[in-house]
Amino acid sequence: MNRNNTWKWILVILVVLWAISEFTPPGDRNLIEEFNAAASNRDTNFTAIVAQARELEKQNPNRSYGHLRQAIGTNDISRYFPDIKLKQGDDATRTILTRIQRNAAGKIKLGLDLKGGTSFLVGMDTSVLRNEGETNAAPSADRQQEALSQAIEVLRKRVDKFGVAEPVLQPSGENRILIQLPGLSEADIQEARATIEKAAFLEFRLVHPESDQLISQGLGAPGYEKLMLREKKADGSEFAAPFLVKRKAELGLTGKYVSRAGVTRDPVSNTPEIILNFDSEGAQKFGEITQNNVGRLLAIVLDGELYSAPRINGPIMGGSASISGDFDLKEAFTLANVLENPLEAPVKIQEQRGVDPSLGADSIRNGVRASIIGIVAVAAFMIFYYLLAGVISIFAVLLNVIITLGVLCSVGTTLTLPGIAGIVLTVGMAVDANVLIYERIREELAAGKSLRGALAAGYDKAFGTIFDSNITTLIASIILIFMGTGPVKGFGVTLTIGVMVTMFTALVVTRLIFDWLLAKNMISTLKMMQFIKGANFDFMKWAKPAFALSWALILIGIGYGIYRGKDAMGVDFIGGDSLTLRYEKKIPVEQLRSAVDPLKVGDVGIQYQEGAIDASRTLQVTTAFDTGFKVEEALIKAFPDAKFSRVQLDKVGAVIGAEILKSAIIAAMLAMFGILVYVAFRYEFSFAVGAVVAIIHDVLMTMAWFFLTDRELSAPIVAAILTIIGFSINDTIVIFDRIREDLKLGVRGSFREIMNGALNRTLSRTIITSGTVFLATLSLYLFGGGVINDFAFTFLVGILTGSYSSIYIASALVLWWHKGERPKTSSSIVVDNPAAAHV
């Protein structure tokens, strides 16, 4: 046996070594120190750069990349890094720092909720696009995809100027782009918003030669439109001059032909102006326009607004032009940046989420602490209850965590707060497979089998149950991946990988260890604790009152949620701004509301939050979309003693919220349909109906308690609720599998007696599995903080509800479906002793 297992041992060792290599080193190294270590040819200038960057880091930690860029300034650092090859036109500083940043980065990628930063979800208006050679036809899917790809590249160039290390820009759906910018300062965030949303659709149009006369007579002209040129007088007052401007760009000359844009100052007025350089085709068009229209005015129109209308005094063949207007130096640089990178279609920010880096560090600390406590609690119980077998199971669970992290890093998954929760919950659920196997081994040993025979029979009989329960969980988690967004999708990825790794470690690794111990004659028996022995409860006696009480509680809770209305829905669903502020002095809510009411920003939710265990204190403010900044400024100004400081700001458009809600409902329905089909195929239709009704019960019951405790639904909570589907069906499948087995073996007695017998024999497994998952989740609830707290509360309710519903909803419905009679699928073989039936 040992010889036959050699290749399995080699496989396990190789998988573990591969996983460790994938996430090593796990954390980021300090970028400034890595920059210093990687340099060569150091001189006093380089030493001064490093010293300044270190000083900036002390004043404002967590922005190493930005500090280095600031310290480098206009210095040429390429001579210090001769091994990094630069291409012509590269920004040397950015290219070198990006390379060093990659080398210093840890293998475990952290989401913005863990490392801090800002993300924007940008929607593109594709209605302005046209297919090649067509003027009125709606844009094709290929044309939209082309515009989306172009927008990603354009926006990438625009955000490069903010000196962000490794910005993330990726498509999200058919016409949206997700932009993640870690570590932006508050000033940079506001500028980033303006830079991203600026379409910069530049056009060069001719002004009508009789513009002044026609306008003075109140007349227009075919093919022309009236645009206003706003300028400032010497005294600072503004005036607007009207011009009749062609509706279309002359010779199609637009910003797409601009190769470079920069800022200079007018030598006479000293005001900022933008210098444009055209590419070869643009230069030819511009030269032709100026040559054929000497004496006419040429309007420079940006995003439909007239910026200037200079007179063409002669042909301009050099391929350059200038834009002057009413803007300061900073606005000129921003405008030059977007003109150099124009978009084919306008974009609008539909969602913004921001987390202060210090909050991200707290989240990591809380998440790691909760994870360690959860794992230790589960390990302690398993070792106490199953002794040597418990030690083996915990070893397998640790390998589970290692391999799961390796796979997550290998596929490039970003770890978020819900992802940490997913890993901890996977640890709890991974114990389930071991419990199923050990309880089966216990039964075989009690029936008189040898240890070797009991181990073989235990693994063989548990395999079907483990396979079915994990497949049904996978159905739910895979749907989360394809139907979910943001944290929902991330949780689905983590759970899917965790479940698949669990089957490997539980069925392969633990079996290998037991075989090795037997081969070495190191064990001759397998002792285990047993709290519940010979249970003989009449569960079905209380089925009807329990069933009625459950649905009554659901009606009360859901009804209360409907009564709460928008107060029960977070900004993820109804849209709006969710602002989180730290404070030093607690101000009464009534005073806070009095300071906000004059802003007339609609209904404002204000709630203080305190950590269940730690001393974290924050103020949560929810308000209408894009009004969070205004509310924050008002509170800081009105209550300086409170010392409010922002740690998080989420801005979600109503359209995005509606889509999240829609995708969550569709995901739940698809998951239940998939489970219905699978259970009906593996068992029979009555079992499938019972399982799906139990799932619906668990989801509604969890939501009911969530509403009754005055919590708000959010995207991570959707992940928790949908995950309950997987947990609920897992427990139900274990019970159904035992009922089916007893029916096939023809165990004597009525269907009710068979069902009670199966429930009693699986009771120990149900309590242990639910208890270990409960311990892991309880650590998240007590020590996770923030989003994890609500997430963990939801799952705690789901664990209790899922265990209960497997008995009093799923099993009871199957019993009533068949009116207490045995299903026709039962075997004709009848045995008197149920325990003997499992030998």
mmCIF file of N, CA, C and O in Angstrom, residues 724-792:
data_model
loop_
_atom_site.group_PDB
_atom_site.id
_atom_site.type_symbol
_atom_site.label_atom_id
_atom_site.label_comp_id
_atom_site.label_asym_id
_atom_site.label_seq_id
_atom_site.Cartn_x
_atom_site.Cartn_y
_atom_site.Cartn_z
ATOM 1 N N ILE A 724 -25.162 31.399 1.809
ATOM 2 C CA ILE A 724 -26.020 30.596 2.678
ATOM 3 C C ILE A 724 -26.706 29.504 1.866
ATOM 4 O O ILE A 724 -26.976 28.401 2.366
ATOM 5 N N ILE A 725 -26.959 29.795 0.588
ATOM 6 C CA ILE A 725 -27.543 28.780 -0.292
ATOM 7 C C ILE A 725 -26.655 27.544 -0.312
ATOM 8 O O ILE A 725 -27.117 26.412 -0.183
ATOM 9 N N GLY A 726 -25.343 27.761 -0.482
ATOM 10 C CA GLY A 726 -24.414 26.642 -0.516
ATOM 11 C C GLY A 726 -24.334 25.911 0.811
ATOM 12 O O GLY A 726 -24.318 24.672 0.846
ATOM 13 N N PHE A 727 -24.284 26.651 1.918
ATOM 14 C CA PHE A 727 -24.199 26.008 3.235
ATOM 15 C C PHE A 727 -25.468 25.235 3.544
ATOM 16 O O PHE A 727 -25.431 24.112 4.043
ATOM 17 N N SER A 728 -26.613 25.826 3.248
ATOM 18 C CA SER A 728 -27.893 25.204 3.544
ATOM 19 C C SER A 728 -28.053 23.877 2.809
ATOM 20 O O SER A 728 -28.417 22.860 3.398
ATOM 21 N N ILE A 729 -27.744 23.886 1.515
ATOM 22 C CA ILE A 729 -27.909 22.654 0.735
ATOM 23 C C ILE A 729 -26.894 21.607 1.167
ATOM 24 O O ILE A 729 -27.159 20.400 1.112
ATOM 25 N N ASN A 730 -25.723 22.048 1.641
ATOM 26 C CA ASN A 730 -24.704 21.115 2.103
ATOM 27 C C ASN A 730 -25.248 20.249 3.237
ATOM 28 O O ASN A 730 -25.140 19.021 3.215
ATOM 29 N N ASP A 731 -25.833 20.882 4.241
ATOM 30 C CA ASP A 731 -26.370 20.153 5.384
ATOM 31 C C ASP A 731 -27.555 19.296 4.984
ATOM 32 O O ASP A 731 -27.706 18.154 5.439
ATOM 33 N N THR A 732 -28.406 19.819 4.114
ATOM 34 C CA THR A 732 -29.589 19.082 3.668
ATOM 35 C C THR A 732 -29.192 17.825 2.909
ATOM 36 O O THR A 732 -29.796 16.758 3.084
ATOM 37 N N ILE A 733 -28.171 17.930 2.054
ATOM 38 C CA ILE A 733 -27.730 16.787 1.258
ATOM 39 C C ILE A 733 -27.235 15.656 2.146
ATOM 40 O O ILE A 733 -27.493 14.469 1.883
ATOM 41 N N VAL A 734 -26.524 15.988 3.222
ATOM 42 C CA VAL A 734 -26.016 14.956 4.131
ATOM 43 C C VAL A 734 -27.181 14.153 4.718
ATOM 44 O O VAL A 734 -27.140 12.915 4.783
ATOM 45 N N ILE A 735 -28.228 14.853 5.148
ATOM 46 C CA ILE A 735 -29.402 14.174 5.732
ATOM 47 C C ILE A 735 -30.131 13.376 4.661
ATOM 48 O O ILE A 735 -30.501 12.203 4.867
ATOM 49 N N PHE A 736 -30.344 13.967 3.492
ATOM 50 C CA PHE A 736 -31.041 13.269 2.410
ATOM 51 C C PHE A 736 -30.277 12.016 1.967
ATOM 52 O O PHE A 736 -30.872 10.992 1.631
ATOM 53 N N ASP A 737 -28.952 12.121 1.969
ATOM 54 C CA ASP A 737 -28.145 10.976 1.548
ATOM 55 C C ASP A 737 -28.340 9.803 2.503
ATOM 56 O O ASP A 737 -28.441 8.647 2.078
ATOM 57 N N ARG A 738 -28.429 10.091 3.807
ATOM 58 C CA ARG A 738 -28.638 9.022 4.787
ATOM 59 C C ARG A 738 -30.053 8.458 4.667
ATOM 60 O O ARG A 738 -30.249 7.233 4.777
ATOM 61 N N ILE A 739 -31.049 9.319 4.424
ATOM 62 C CA ILE A 739 -32.419 8.831 4.238
ATOM 63 C C ILE A 739 -32.484 7.928 3.016
ATOM 64 O O ILE A 739 -33.084 6.842 3.044
ATOM 65 N N ARG A 740 -31.869 8.360 1.918
ATOM 66 C CA ARG A 740 -31.880 7.555 0.692
ATOM 67 C C ARG A 740 -31.198 6.209 0.912
ATOM 68 O O ARG A 740 -31.661 5.166 0.437
ATOM 69 N N GLU A 741 -30.088 6.238 1.642
ATOM 70 C CA GLU A 741 -29.356 4.993 1.917
ATOM 71 C C GLU A 741 -30.210 4.020 2.704
ATOM 72 O O GLU A 741 -30.253 2.819 2.397
ATOM 73 N N ASP A 742 -30.909 4.514 3.732
ATOM 74 C CA ASP A 742 -31.761 3.639 4.542
ATOM 75 C C ASP A 742 -32.917 3.082 3.706
ATOM 76 O O ASP A 742 -33.318 1.933 3.879
ATOM 77 N N LEU A 743 -33.452 3.916 2.794
ATOM 78 C CA LEU A 743 -34.542 3.437 1.934
ATOM 79 C C LEU A 743 -34.055 2.342 0.995
ATOM 80 O O LEU A 743 -34.744 1.330 0.781
ATOM 81 N N LYS A 744 -32.857 2.520 0.441
ATOM 82 C CA LYS A 744 -32.320 1.518 -0.485
ATOM 83 C C LYS A 744 -32.012 0.208 0.228
ATOM 84 O O LYS A 744 -32.161 -0.875 -0.330
ATOM 85 N N LEU A 745 -31.547 0.331 1.490
ATOM 86 C CA LEU A 745 -31.252 -0.867 2.270
ATOM 87 C C LEU A 745 -32.515 -1.528 2.815
ATOM 88 O O LEU A 745 -32.461 -2.647 3.322
ATOM 89 N N GLY A 746 -33.631 -0.828 2.722
ATOM 90 C CA GLY A 746 -34.900 -1.393 3.172
ATOM 91 C C GLY A 746 -35.019 -1.486 4.673
ATOM 92 O O GLY A 746 -35.553 -2.469 5.209
ATOM 93 N N VAL A 747 -34.490 -0.508 5.380
ATOM 94 C CA VAL A 747 -34.590 -0.492 6.839
ATOM 95 C C VAL A 747 -36.059 -0.542 7.245
ATOM 96 O O VAL A 747 -36.900 0.167 6.679
ATOM 97 N N ARG A 748 -36.384 -1.427 8.212
ATOM 98 C CA ARG A 748 -37.776 -1.629 8.614
ATOM 99 C C ARG A 748 -38.328 -0.387 9.318
ATOM 100 O O ARG A 748 -37.611 0.293 10.041
ATOM 101 N N GLY A 749 -39.612 -0.135 9.123
ATOM 102 C CA GLY A 749 -40.284 0.960 9.791
ATOM 103 C C GLY A 749 -40.987 1.873 8.805
ATOM 104 O O GLY A 749 -40.813 1.767 7.581
ATOM 105 N N SER A 750 -41.816 2.786 9.332
ATOM 106 C CA SER A 750 -42.511 3.748 8.480
ATOM 107 C C SER A 750 -41.521 4.785 7.959
ATOM 108 O O SER A 750 -40.393 4.883 8.453
ATOM 109 N N PHE A 751 -41.996 5.550 6.979
ATOM 110 C CA PHE A 751 -41.119 6.582 6.416
ATOM 111 C C PHE A 751 -40.742 7.604 7.489
ATOM 112 O O PHE A 751 -39.614 8.083 7.542
ATOM 113 N N ARG A 752 -41.684 7.893 8.370
ATOM 114 C CA ARG A 752 -41.398 8.840 9.453
ATOM 115 C C ARG A 752 -40.324 8.296 10.380
ATOM 116 O O ARG A 752 -39.417 9.026 10.803
ATOM 117 N N GLU A 753 -40.402 6.992 10.703
ATOM 118 C CA GLU A 753 -39.411 6.373 11.585
ATOM 119 C C GLU A 753 -38.033 6.328 10.915
ATOM 120 O O GLU A 753 -37.007 6.557 11.563
ATOM 121 N N ILE A 754 -38.032 6.033 9.612
ATOM 122 C CA ILE A 754 -36.764 6.020 8.877
ATOM 123 C C ILE A 754 -36.140 7.416 8.874
ATOM 124 O O ILE A 754 -34.932 7.582 9.074
ATOM 125 N N MET A 755 -36.991 8.422 8.668
ATOM 126 C CA MET A 755 -36.493 9.792 8.633
ATOM 127 C C MET A 755 -35.946 10.203 9.996
ATOM 128 O O MET A 755 -34.858 10.811 10.092
ATOM 129 N N ASN A 756 -36.659 9.892 11.064
ATOM 130 C CA ASN A 756 -36.167 10.207 12.410
ATOM 131 C C ASN A 756 -34.859 9.486 12.696
ATOM 132 O O ASN A 756 -33.941 10.051 13.308
ATOM 133 N N GLY A 757 -34.751 8.244 12.246
ATOM 134 C CA GLY A 757 -33.524 7.481 12.463
ATOM 135 C C GLY A 757 -32.341 8.117 11.745
ATOM 136 O O GLY A 757 -31.242 8.232 12.307
ATOM 137 N N ALA A 758 -32.565 8.532 10.500
ATOM 138 C CA ALA A 758 -31.494 9.167 9.725
ATOM 139 C C ALA A 758 -31.084 10.493 10.363
ATOM 140 O O ALA A 758 -29.885 10.826 10.433
ATOM 141 N N LEU A 759 -32.063 11.250 10.850
ATOM 142 C CA LEU A 759 -31.768 12.529 11.489
ATOM 143 C C LEU A 759 -30.965 12.336 12.773
ATOM 144 O O LEU A 759 -30.050 13.105 13.066
ATOM 145 N N ASN A 760 -31.291 11.304 13.535
ATOM 146 C CA ASN A 760 -30.559 11.047 14.772
ATOM 147 C C ASN A 760 -29.133 10.592 14.504
ATOM 148 O O ASN A 760 -28.202 10.974 15.221
ATOM 149 N N ARG A 761 -28.942 9.772 13.449
ATOM 150 C CA ARG A 761 -27.597 9.287 13.160
ATOM 151 C C ARG A 761 -26.703 10.366 12.547
ATOM 152 O O ARG A 761 -25.486 10.266 12.592
ATOM 153 N N THR A 762 -27.312 11.393 11.958
ATOM 154 C CA THR A 762 -26.513 12.509 11.398
ATOM 155 C C THR A 762 -26.473 13.709 12.338
ATOM 156 O O THR A 762 -25.855 14.724 12.015
ATOM 157 N N LEU A 763 -27.120 13.584 13.503
ATOM 158 C CA LEU A 763 -27.204 14.718 14.421
ATOM 159 C C LEU A 763 -25.829 15.157 14.893
ATOM 160 O O LEU A 763 -25.529 16.357 14.961
ATOM 161 N N SER A 764 -24.976 14.184 15.233
ATOM 162 C CA SER A 764 -23.640 14.522 15.711
ATOM 163 C C SER A 764 -22.875 15.300 14.652
ATOM 164 O O SER A 764 -22.241 16.316 14.950
ATOM 165 N N ARG A 765 -22.946 14.820 13.408
ATOM 166 C CA ARG A 765 -22.255 15.502 12.315
ATOM 167 C C ARG A 765 -22.790 16.914 12.125
ATOM 168 O O ARG A 765 -22.033 17.869 11.937
ATOM 169 N N THR A 766 -24.122 17.072 12.183
ATOM 170 C CA THR A 766 -24.745 18.384 11.988
ATOM 171 C C THR A 766 -24.278 19.375 13.050
ATOM 172 O O THR A 766 -23.909 20.514 12.744
ATOM 173 N N ILE A 767 -24.264 18.934 14.294
ATOM 174 C CA ILE A 767 -23.870 19.826 15.389
ATOM 175 C C ILE A 767 -22.403 20.193 15.285
ATOM 176 O O ILE A 767 -22.022 21.364 15.449
ATOM 177 N N ILE A 768 -21.550 19.193 14.999
ATOM 178 C CA ILE A 768 -20.107 19.460 14.939
ATOM 179 C C ILE A 768 -19.778 20.378 13.768
ATOM 180 O O ILE A 768 -19.027 21.356 13.910
ATOM 181 N N THR A 769 -20.341 20.080 12.582
ATOM 182 C CA THR A 769 -20.053 20.902 11.411
ATOM 183 C C THR A 769 -20.563 22.330 11.604
ATOM 184 O O THR A 769 -19.841 23.300 11.382
ATOM 185 N N SER A 770 -21.806 22.450 12.007
ATOM 186 C CA SER A 770 -22.366 23.781 12.231
ATOM 187 C C SER A 770 -21.603 24.511 13.326
ATOM 188 O O SER A 770 -21.371 25.723 13.242
ATOM 189 N N GLY A 771 -21.183 23.746 14.361
ATOM 190 C CA GLY A 771 -20.449 24.369 15.467
ATOM 191 C C GLY A 771 -19.099 24.907 15.042
ATOM 192 O O GLY A 771 -18.696 26.001 15.445
ATOM 193 N N THR A 772 -18.363 24.147 14.208
ATOM 194 C CA THR A 772 -17.043 24.613 13.776
ATOM 195 C C THR A 772 -17.162 25.813 12.839
ATOM 196 O O THR A 772 -16.387 26.771 12.953
ATOM 197 N N VAL A 773 -18.122 25.758 11.918
ATOM 198 C CA VAL A 773 -18.327 26.911 11.040
ATOM 199 C C VAL A 773 -18.788 28.110 11.866
ATOM 200 O O VAL A 773 -18.393 29.251 11.602
ATOM 201 N N PHE A 774 -19.611 27.842 12.883
ATOM 202 C CA PHE A 774 -20.087 28.912 13.755
ATOM 203 C C PHE A 774 -18.907 29.550 14.498
ATOM 204 O O PHE A 774 -18.836 30.772 14.629
ATOM 205 N N LEU A 775 -17.964 28.728 14.980
ATOM 206 C CA LEU A 775 -16.791 29.260 15.688
ATOM 207 C C LEU A 775 -15.957 30.146 14.768
ATOM 208 O O LEU A 775 -15.530 31.242 15.163
ATOM 209 N N ALA A 776 -15.725 29.665 13.533
ATOM 210 C CA ALA A 776 -14.934 30.449 12.582
ATOM 211 C C ALA A 776 -15.616 31.772 12.270
ATOM 212 O O ALA A 776 -14.981 32.832 12.211
ATOM 213 N N THR A 777 -16.929 31.715 12.083
ATOM 214 C CA THR A 777 -17.675 32.928 11.739
ATOM 215 C C THR A 777 -17.799 33.866 12.930
ATOM 216 O O THR A 777 -17.783 35.089 12.771
ATOM 217 N N LEU A 778 -17.915 33.291 14.126
ATOM 218 C CA LEU A 778 -18.015 34.121 15.329
ATOM 219 C C LEU A 778 -16.760 34.968 15.509
ATOM 220 O O LEU A 778 -16.833 36.128 15.944
ATOM 221 N N SER A 779 -15.595 34.409 15.157
ATOM 222 C CA SER A 779 -14.362 35.187 15.262
ATOM 223 C C SER A 779 -14.384 36.359 14.289
ATOM 224 O O SER A 779 -13.886 37.447 14.592
ATOM 225 N N LEU A 780 -14.972 36.150 13.108
ATOM 226 C CA LEU A 780 -15.124 37.252 12.157
ATOM 227 C C LEU A 780 -16.044 38.324 12.716
ATOM 228 O O LEU A 780 -15.792 39.523 12.573
ATOM 229 N N TYR A 781 -17.111 37.884 13.350
ATOM 230 C CA TYR A 781 -18.097 38.827 13.879
ATOM 231 C C TYR A 781 -17.504 39.664 15.020
ATOM 232 O O TYR A 781 -17.715 40.883 15.098
ATOM 233 N N LEU A 782 -16.741 39.028 15.903
ATOM 234 C CA LEU A 782 -16.216 39.722 17.071
ATOM 235 C C LEU A 782 -14.978 40.547 16.763
ATOM 236 O O LEU A 782 -14.778 41.618 17.330
ATOM 237 N N PHE A 783 -14.138 40.063 15.843
ATOM 238 C CA PHE A 783 -12.830 40.693 15.645
ATOM 239 C C PHE A 783 -12.611 41.248 14.247
ATOM 240 O O PHE A 783 -11.616 41.931 14.016
ATOM 241 N N GLY A 784 -13.503 40.944 13.299
ATOM 242 C CA GLY A 784 -13.278 41.377 11.919
ATOM 243 C C GLY A 784 -13.492 42.854 11.702
ATOM 244 O O GLY A 784 -12.771 43.497 10.955
ATOM 245 N N GLY A 785 -14.507 43.425 12.365
ATOM 246 C CA GLY A 785 -14.793 44.853 12.219
ATOM 247 C C GLY A 785 -15.367 45.201 10.856
ATOM 248 O O GLY A 785 -15.357 44.416 9.918
ATOM 249 N N GLY A 786 -15.884 46.435 10.744
ATOM 250 C CA GLY A 786 -16.330 46.987 9.465
ATOM 251 C C GLY A 786 -17.309 46.119 8.717
ATOM 252 O O GLY A 786 -18.276 45.583 9.272
ATOM 253 N N VAL A 787 -17.042 45.984 7.411
ATOM 254 C CA VAL A 787 -17.921 45.213 6.538
ATOM 255 C C VAL A 787 -17.999 43.771 6.994
ATOM 256 O O VAL A 787 -19.060 43.134 6.913
ATOM 257 N N ILE A 788 -16.900 43.207 7.489
ATOM 258 C CA ILE A 788 -16.882 41.804 7.888
ATOM 259 C C ILE A 788 -17.876 41.550 9.011
ATOM 260 O O ILE A 788 -18.468 40.477 9.097
ATOM 261 N N ASN A 789 -18.102 42.541 9.884
ATOM 262 C CA ASN A 789 -19.014 42.361 11.005
ATOM 263 C C ASN A 789 -20.426 42.052 10.510
ATOM 264 O O ASN A 789 -21.052 41.081 10.946
ATOM 265 N N ASP A 790 -20.949 42.876 9.610
ATOM 266 C CA ASP A 790 -22.278 42.625 9.049
ATOM 267 C C ASP A 790 -22.293 41.319 8.269
ATOM 268 O O ASP A 790 -23.261 40.551 8.310
ATOM 269 N N PHE A 791 -21.225 41.086 7.532
ATOM 270 C CA PHE A 791 -21.103 39.859 6.747
ATOM 271 C C PHE A 791 -21.193 38.640 7.664
ATOM 272 O O PHE A 791 -21.925 37.681 7.397
ATOM 273 N N ALA A 792 -20.415 38.673 8.755
ATOM 274 C CA ALA A 792 -20.378 37.545 9.676
ATOM 275 C C ALA A 792 -21.712 37.364 10.395
ATOM 276 O O ALA A 792 -22.165 36.230 10.598
#
